[in-house]
Amino acid sequence: MKITNVEAYWLQCPIAEAKQHISDYGLLTHFDMTLVVITTDSGLQGYGEAKAAVGSSGGCAAIVSCIENDLKPLLIGKDARYITRIWEELYNGTRDHYALSRGRKFPILGRRGLTISALSGVDTALWDLKGKALQIPVVELLGGACRDRMEAYASGGWADVDHIGEQLNGYVAKGFKGVKMRVGVMDKTVELSIARVKAARKALGPDIKLMADAHGTFSVPEAKYFCRGVEDCHLYWFEEPINPDNKQGTAEVRAMTTIPIAAGESEFTAFDIRDLMDVRALDVVQPDSAIIGGISEAVRVAHLANTQQIELAPHCWGSAFSFMAGVNVAFASPSATVIEFSLGGNPMMYDLVKEQISVTDGYLDAPTAPGLGLTPNWDFIQEFKQKIN
C-alpha cells in the first residue's frame, strides 16, 4: 500500500437559488470544500475532505497548497496502512522521530489552523483506503458499530418568527424526530432569537427534539439572557453560544443553565477539546472530521467523551466525505446517539458522489460499504474545481 500520489482539489459549486438561505455568514450562494485524493501503487484511491470554514463557503487555496506542497512530499512512498504513524509524522514534522521514540508530541508550529485541516483530509483518505483494501467499512476498523441504526436530526432552521414552525415541521414531515434551528446575531436582538425558539417549540409540540445553534455569535451576557428566555422550551442542546475561543465564557454560560451546552466544531485536535472539558464547558462535544485532525483525532475525542460521560455528536455539515467520516465515528462510539443531517442547499452531499445518502423514518443505518462507501462523480469535480494560481 505504498502512496504514489496525493492530490487536492478546491471545489466550489453554486447553490440553487431556491435552496439558498441567509445566516450570520450572509447569503450562502455557493458551497466550497477541499477534496483530498490519495493513490497507492495498486491504483487504489482513498478520499477525504479538508475544510477552510465551518460553514458552507470559504476559500480553499491555502489548504490545497499545504497538501500539495507541504504534506505530499512527506507522504510519497509511505505505507498507507500505517495511519497513526503517518498522523504523528505530519503533526510533529522533522521532530517526528523524537515524538515516536519518547511517546509524546513535539508538534510543528501549524498544530492548529489550516495545517490541521489539511491533515484532516489526508487522514480521512487513509482510513477510506484501508477500509477499501480490507473490504470493510471504516466503522469496522474502529471496533464495529455500537448500534444497528442511529437517529438523525434535521439541521437547518433559518426562517423568521412567523415561519420557523412551518419550516421545522417540514423537516418532521420527512420523518425526523429532532430538528436544529439557527439563532444569534442573525436575529439582531436576543429577544427575537427567544421569540423564534418559542414559536418553534409551540409549533413542534413537546415530543420533537429541538436544538438551537448560535454559531458562537452571542456575548456571554446575551447567551445567559437567551438561556433564561428559553428555559421552558426544553432544548435538547444550545450549540456554540459564544466565541469558541472564550472557553471560560462558555463554561460560565453552562454553569447558569440547565440547558445542555454543545460545542467543538471549530476546534483543532483533541487538545482543544480537552481544554473545553477541563473548564467544564460541555455537555455535548461536536468534532468535525474535516477540521479536528481527521477520523483519527475524532476518535480520540470520542474516547475523551466516553470517559467524561459527555455526549458525542459529530459536526456533519459538509460534503458527503466529512459526513460519512462523522457517521462512521459516531456509530463506533458508545457516547453518540444522534447524528446531524443537513437540510440546507448542499450539492457536495448529493452531486459530488454517485451514491445516494438518505435518512429513512428519521434513522441512518450503520455503514456497511467498504471504506467510507463513496464514489466521486468526476464529471462534477471537473466542472467545479477551481484554478489556483
Coordinates of C-alpha atoms in Angstrom, one line a residue:
M1 CA 0.0 0.0 0.0
K2 CA 2.7 2.5 -1.0
I3 CA 1.5 6.0 -1.6
T4 CA 2.3 7.2 -5.1
N5 CA 0.3 10.4 -5.4
V6 CA -1.5 12.9 -3.3
E7 CA -3.9 15.4 -4.9
A8 CA -6.1 18.2 -3.6
Y9 CA -9.0 20.0 -5.3
W10 CA -10.8 23.1 -4.3
L11 CA -14.4 22.5 -5.4
Q12 CA -16.9 25.4 -5.5
C13 CA -20.4 24.7 -6.6
P14 CA -23.4 27.2 -6.7
I15 CA -26.4 26.5 -4.6
A16 CA -29.7 26.6 -6.4
E17 CA -31.5 29.9 -5.6
A18 CA -34.5 28.1 -4.1
K19 CA -32.2 26.4 -1.6
Q20 CA -30.1 29.4 -0.5
H21 CA -30.5 30.7 3.0
I22 CA -29.3 33.7 5.0
S23 CA -27.5 33.2 8.3
D24 CA -24.8 35.1 10.2
Y25 CA -22.5 34.1 7.4
G26 CA -24.7 36.1 5.0
L27 CA -26.5 34.8 1.9
L28 CA -25.0 31.4 1.1
T29 CA -24.9 31.2 -2.7
H30 CA -22.2 28.5 -3.1
F31 CA -20.6 25.6 -1.3
D32 CA -16.9 25.0 -1.0
M33 CA -14.8 22.0 0.0
T34 CA -11.3 20.6 -0.5
L35 CA -11.3 17.0 -1.8
V36 CA -8.2 15.0 -1.0
V37 CA -7.3 12.0 -3.2
I38 CA -4.5 9.6 -2.2
T39 CA -3.4 6.9 -4.7
T40 CA -1.4 3.8 -3.9
D41 CA 0.9 1.7 -6.1
S42 CA -2.0 -0.7 -6.8
G43 CA -4.2 2.1 -8.2
L44 CA -6.5 2.1 -5.2
Q45 CA -7.7 5.5 -4.1
G46 CA -8.9 7.0 -0.9
Y47 CA -10.9 10.2 -0.4
G48 CA -11.1 12.8 2.4
E49 CA -12.3 16.3 3.0
A50 CA -10.4 19.3 4.5
K51 CA -12.3 22.4 5.5
A52 CA -11.3 26.1 5.3
A53 CA -14.5 27.2 7.1
V54 CA -17.1 25.7 9.4
G55 CA -19.9 27.0 7.2
S56 CA -20.7 26.3 3.6
S57 CA -18.3 28.7 1.9
G58 CA -14.6 29.5 2.3
G59 CA -11.5 29.9 0.2
C60 CA -9.6 26.6 0.0
A61 CA -6.5 27.7 -1.9
A62 CA -4.3 27.7 1.2
I63 CA -5.3 24.1 2.1
V64 CA -4.7 22.9 -1.4
S65 CA -1.2 24.5 -1.3
C66 CA -0.5 23.0 2.1
I67 CA -1.5 19.5 1.0
E68 CA 0.3 19.5 -2.3
N69 CA 3.5 21.5 -1.4
D70 CA 4.0 20.6 2.3
L71 CA 2.3 17.3 3.1
K72 CA 2.6 15.5 -0.3
P73 CA 6.4 15.3 -0.2
L74 CA 6.2 13.7 3.2
L75 CA 3.6 11.2 2.1
I76 CA 5.0 9.9 -1.2
G77 CA 6.5 6.4 -0.6
K78 CA 4.9 5.9 2.8
D79 CA 2.9 2.7 3.5
A80 CA -0.7 3.9 3.6
R81 CA -1.6 1.2 6.2
Y82 CA 0.3 2.9 9.0
I83 CA -2.3 5.7 9.6
T84 CA -1.3 6.6 13.2
R85 CA 2.4 6.7 12.4
I86 CA 1.7 9.0 9.4
W87 CA -0.5 11.2 11.6
E88 CA 2.3 11.6 14.1
E89 CA 4.9 12.2 11.4
L90 CA 2.8 15.0 9.8
Y91 CA 1.9 16.6 13.2
N92 CA 5.4 16.6 14.5
G93 CA 7.4 17.3 11.4
T94 CA 11.1 17.0 11.5
R95 CA 11.0 16.0 15.1
D96 CA 8.7 13.0 14.5
H97 CA 11.5 10.6 15.5
Y98 CA 11.6 12.3 18.9
A99 CA 7.8 12.0 19.3
L100 CA 7.7 8.3 18.3
S101 CA 10.7 7.4 20.4
R102 CA 9.7 9.4 23.5
G103 CA 6.0 8.7 23.3
R104 CA 4.9 12.4 23.4
K105 CA 4.3 15.3 21.0
F106 CA 6.9 17.6 19.5
P107 CA 4.4 19.4 17.2
I108 CA 5.1 21.8 14.4
L109 CA 4.0 25.4 14.7
G110 CA 1.0 24.7 12.5
R111 CA -0.5 22.5 15.2
R112 CA -3.7 24.5 14.9
G113 CA -5.5 26.0 11.9
L114 CA -5.4 25.2 8.2
T115 CA -2.5 22.8 8.5
I116 CA -4.6 20.5 10.8
S117 CA -7.5 20.9 8.3
A118 CA -5.2 19.7 5.6
L119 CA -4.0 16.8 7.8
S120 CA -7.7 16.0 8.4
G121 CA -8.3 15.4 4.7
V122 CA -5.2 13.2 4.4
D123 CA -6.1 11.2 7.4
T124 CA -9.7 10.5 6.4
A125 CA -8.5 9.5 2.9
L126 CA -6.1 7.0 4.5
W127 CA -8.9 5.4 6.6
D128 CA -11.0 5.2 3.4
L129 CA -8.1 3.5 1.6
K130 CA -7.6 1.0 4.4
G131 CA -11.3 0.1 4.6
K132 CA -11.4 -0.4 0.8
A133 CA -8.2 -2.6 0.9
L134 CA -9.7 -4.8 3.5
Q135 CA -13.2 -4.6 2.0
I136 CA -14.8 -3.4 5.3
P137 CA -16.4 -0.1 6.4
V138 CA -14.3 2.3 8.4
V139 CA -16.6 1.6 11.4
E140 CA -15.3 -2.0 11.5
L141 CA -11.8 -0.7 11.7
L142 CA -12.8 1.4 14.7
G143 CA -14.1 -1.6 16.6
G144 CA -17.5 -2.0 15.0
A145 CA -20.9 -0.3 15.3
C146 CA -22.3 0.1 18.8
R147 CA -25.9 0.1 17.3
D148 CA -27.6 -1.0 14.2
R149 CA -29.1 2.4 13.4
M150 CA -28.9 5.9 14.8
E151 CA -31.4 8.7 14.9
A152 CA -30.7 11.6 12.6
Y153 CA -31.7 15.2 13.3
A154 CA -32.5 17.7 10.6
S155 CA -30.1 20.6 10.7
G156 CA -31.5 23.9 9.3
G157 CA -34.0 26.4 10.7
W158 CA -33.3 29.9 9.4
A159 CA -36.9 31.1 8.9
D160 CA -38.3 34.1 10.7
V161 CA -40.6 34.0 13.7
D162 CA -43.7 33.7 11.7
H163 CA -42.4 30.8 9.5
I164 CA -40.0 28.9 11.7
G165 CA -42.6 26.5 12.9
E166 CA -43.7 25.7 9.4
Q167 CA -40.1 25.2 8.3
L168 CA -39.2 22.9 11.1
N169 CA -42.4 20.9 10.8
G170 CA -41.5 20.4 7.1
Y171 CA -38.4 18.5 8.4
V172 CA -40.6 16.5 10.8
A173 CA -42.8 15.6 7.9
K174 CA -39.8 13.9 6.3
G175 CA -39.5 11.6 9.3
F176 CA -37.1 13.5 11.5
K177 CA -37.7 13.3 15.3
G178 CA -35.2 16.0 16.1
V179 CA -34.5 19.4 14.4
K180 CA -32.0 22.2 14.8
M181 CA -32.5 25.9 14.2
R182 CA -30.1 28.9 14.0
V183 CA -30.2 31.8 16.4
G184 CA -27.8 34.5 17.4
V185 CA -26.6 37.7 15.8
M186 CA -28.6 37.0 12.6
D187 CA -31.7 37.9 14.6
K188 CA -30.3 41.3 15.5
T189 CA -31.7 41.0 19.1
V190 CA -31.7 38.3 21.7
E191 CA -35.4 38.9 22.2
L192 CA -36.1 37.9 18.6
S193 CA -34.0 34.7 19.0
I194 CA -36.0 33.8 22.1
A195 CA -39.3 34.5 20.2
R196 CA -38.3 32.3 17.3
V197 CA -37.4 29.4 19.6
K198 CA -40.7 29.8 21.5
A199 CA -42.6 29.8 18.2
A200 CA -40.7 26.7 17.1
R201 CA -41.4 24.8 20.3
K202 CA -45.1 25.8 20.1
A203 CA -45.4 24.5 16.5
L204 CA -43.4 21.3 17.1
G205 CA -45.1 20.2 20.3
P206 CA -43.3 18.6 23.3
D207 CA -42.1 15.4 21.7
I208 CA -39.7 16.6 19.0
K209 CA -36.1 17.2 19.9
L210 CA -35.2 20.9 19.4
M211 CA -31.7 22.2 19.3
A212 CA -30.5 25.9 18.8
D213 CA -27.2 26.9 17.3
A214 CA -25.8 30.4 17.8
H215 CA -22.7 29.9 15.7
G216 CA -20.7 31.5 18.5
T217 CA -22.3 34.9 18.0
F218 CA -23.7 35.8 21.4
S219 CA -21.8 37.6 24.0
V220 CA -21.7 35.9 27.4
P221 CA -24.5 38.2 28.9
E222 CA -26.6 37.7 25.7
A223 CA -26.2 33.9 25.9
K224 CA -27.2 33.9 29.5
Y225 CA -30.3 36.1 28.7
F226 CA -31.2 33.7 25.9
C227 CA -30.9 30.7 28.1
R228 CA -33.2 32.2 30.7
G229 CA -35.7 33.2 28.0
V230 CA -36.0 29.7 26.5
E231 CA -35.6 27.6 29.7
D232 CA -39.1 26.3 29.4
C233 CA -38.7 25.3 25.7
H234 CA -36.8 22.1 26.7
L235 CA -33.9 22.5 24.2
Y236 CA -32.0 19.3 23.6
W237 CA -28.9 21.4 23.5
F238 CA -27.7 25.0 22.9
E239 CA -24.8 25.0 20.4
E240 CA -21.8 27.3 20.4
P241 CA -23.4 30.0 22.5
I242 CA -20.4 32.3 22.3
N243 CA -17.0 32.8 20.6
P244 CA -15.3 29.4 20.7
D245 CA -12.0 31.0 21.7
N246 CA -13.7 32.0 25.0
K247 CA -13.7 28.6 26.7
Q248 CA -14.1 30.1 30.2
G249 CA -17.1 32.1 28.9
T250 CA -18.7 29.0 27.5
A251 CA -18.2 27.3 30.9
E252 CA -19.8 30.4 32.6
V253 CA -22.9 30.1 30.4
R254 CA -23.1 26.3 31.1
A255 CA -22.9 26.9 34.8
M256 CA -26.0 29.2 34.9
T257 CA -28.4 27.0 32.9
T258 CA -29.9 23.5 32.8
I259 CA -29.8 23.6 29.0
P260 CA -27.1 21.2 27.8
I261 CA -24.3 23.1 26.0
A262 CA -22.7 21.8 22.8
A263 CA -19.5 22.9 21.1
G264 CA -16.4 21.6 19.4
E265 CA -17.0 22.0 15.6
S266 CA -14.5 24.9 15.5
E267 CA -11.7 23.2 17.4
F268 CA -8.4 21.7 16.2
T269 CA -7.1 18.4 17.8
A270 CA -8.2 16.6 20.9
F271 CA -6.1 19.1 23.0
D272 CA -8.6 21.9 22.3
I273 CA -11.5 19.5 23.3
R274 CA -9.6 18.5 26.5
D275 CA -9.3 22.2 27.4
L276 CA -13.1 22.7 27.0
M277 CA -13.7 19.7 29.2
D278 CA -11.2 20.9 31.8
V279 CA -13.2 24.1 32.4
R280 CA -16.5 22.1 32.4
A281 CA -17.8 23.9 29.3
L282 CA -19.5 20.9 27.6
D283 CA -22.4 18.5 27.8
V284 CA -22.2 17.6 24.1
V285 CA -19.0 17.5 22.0
Q286 CA -19.0 18.0 18.2
P287 CA -15.8 17.3 16.5
D288 CA -15.7 17.9 12.7
S289 CA -13.5 15.2 11.0
A290 CA -12.5 17.7 8.3
I291 CA -11.2 20.2 10.9
I292 CA -10.2 18.4 14.1
G293 CA -7.5 16.2 12.6
G294 CA -9.4 13.6 10.6
I295 CA -11.0 10.4 11.7
S296 CA -8.0 9.6 13.9
E297 CA -8.4 12.7 16.0
A298 CA -12.2 12.5 16.0
V299 CA -11.9 9.0 17.5
R300 CA -9.6 10.4 20.2
V301 CA -12.2 13.0 21.0
A302 CA -14.9 10.2 21.2
H303 CA -12.7 8.4 23.8
L304 CA -12.5 11.6 25.8
A305 CA -16.3 12.0 25.6
N306 CA -16.8 8.4 26.8
T307 CA -14.5 8.9 29.8
Q308 CA -16.1 12.2 30.7
Q309 CA -19.7 10.9 30.3
I310 CA -20.3 13.6 27.6
E311 CA -22.5 13.0 24.6
L312 CA -20.7 12.8 21.2
A313 CA -22.5 14.4 18.2
P314 CA -20.1 14.9 15.3
H315 CA -20.5 18.0 13.3
C316 CA -21.5 16.7 9.8
W317 CA -22.2 19.9 7.9
G318 CA -20.0 19.5 4.8
S319 CA -19.6 17.2 1.8
A320 CA -20.6 13.5 1.7
F321 CA -17.0 12.7 2.7
S322 CA -16.9 14.5 6.0
F323 CA -20.5 13.4 6.6
M324 CA -19.6 9.8 6.3
A325 CA -16.5 10.2 8.3
G326 CA -18.6 11.6 11.2
V327 CA -21.2 8.8 10.7
N328 CA -18.5 6.1 11.0
V329 CA -17.0 7.7 14.1
A330 CA -20.5 8.1 15.7
F331 CA -21.5 4.5 15.1
A332 CA -18.3 3.3 16.6
S333 CA -18.8 5.4 19.8
P334 CA -21.0 4.4 22.7
S335 CA -21.3 8.1 23.5
A336 CA -23.2 9.0 20.3
T337 CA -26.9 8.8 20.0
V338 CA -27.9 11.3 17.2
I339 CA -26.2 12.4 14.0
E340 CA -26.5 15.7 12.1
F341 CA -28.2 15.7 8.7
S342 CA -28.1 18.9 6.7
L343 CA -31.3 20.2 5.3
G344 CA -29.6 23.2 3.7
G345 CA -28.7 23.5 0.0
N346 CA -25.8 21.2 -0.3
P347 CA -24.6 19.9 -3.7
M348 CA -21.5 18.5 -2.1
M349 CA -23.7 16.0 -0.3
Y350 CA -25.6 14.8 -3.2
D351 CA -24.0 15.7 -6.6
L352 CA -20.3 15.1 -5.6
V353 CA -20.8 11.3 -5.2
K354 CA -22.6 8.6 -7.1
E355 CA -24.2 7.1 -4.0
Q356 CA -27.5 8.5 -2.6
I357 CA -27.3 9.4 1.1
S358 CA -30.7 9.3 2.7
V359 CA -32.5 9.0 6.0
T360 CA -35.3 6.5 6.5
D361 CA -38.0 7.3 9.0
G362 CA -35.6 9.6 10.8
Y363 CA -32.8 7.0 11.1
L364 CA -29.5 6.2 9.5
D365 CA -28.3 2.6 9.3
A366 CA -24.8 1.6 10.3
P367 CA -22.4 1.8 7.4
T368 CA -21.7 -1.5 5.5
A369 CA -19.8 -0.4 2.3
P370 CA -16.0 -0.6 2.2
G371 CA -14.1 2.4 3.4
L372 CA -16.4 5.5 3.5
G373 CA -18.6 3.8 0.9
L374 CA -18.5 6.7 -1.5
T375 CA -17.5 7.0 -5.2
P376 CA -16.7 10.5 -6.5
N377 CA -18.5 11.9 -9.5
W378 CA -15.5 13.0 -11.6
D379 CA -17.7 14.9 -14.1
F380 CA -18.9 17.1 -11.1
I381 CA -15.3 17.5 -9.9
Q382 CA -14.0 18.6 -13.3
E383 CA -16.9 21.1 -13.7
F384 CA -16.5 22.8 -10.3
K385 CA -12.8 22.5 -9.4
Q386 CA -11.2 25.9 -9.0
K387 CA -8.0 27.1 -10.7
I388 CA -5.4 28.2 -8.2
N389 CA -2.6 30.5 -9.3

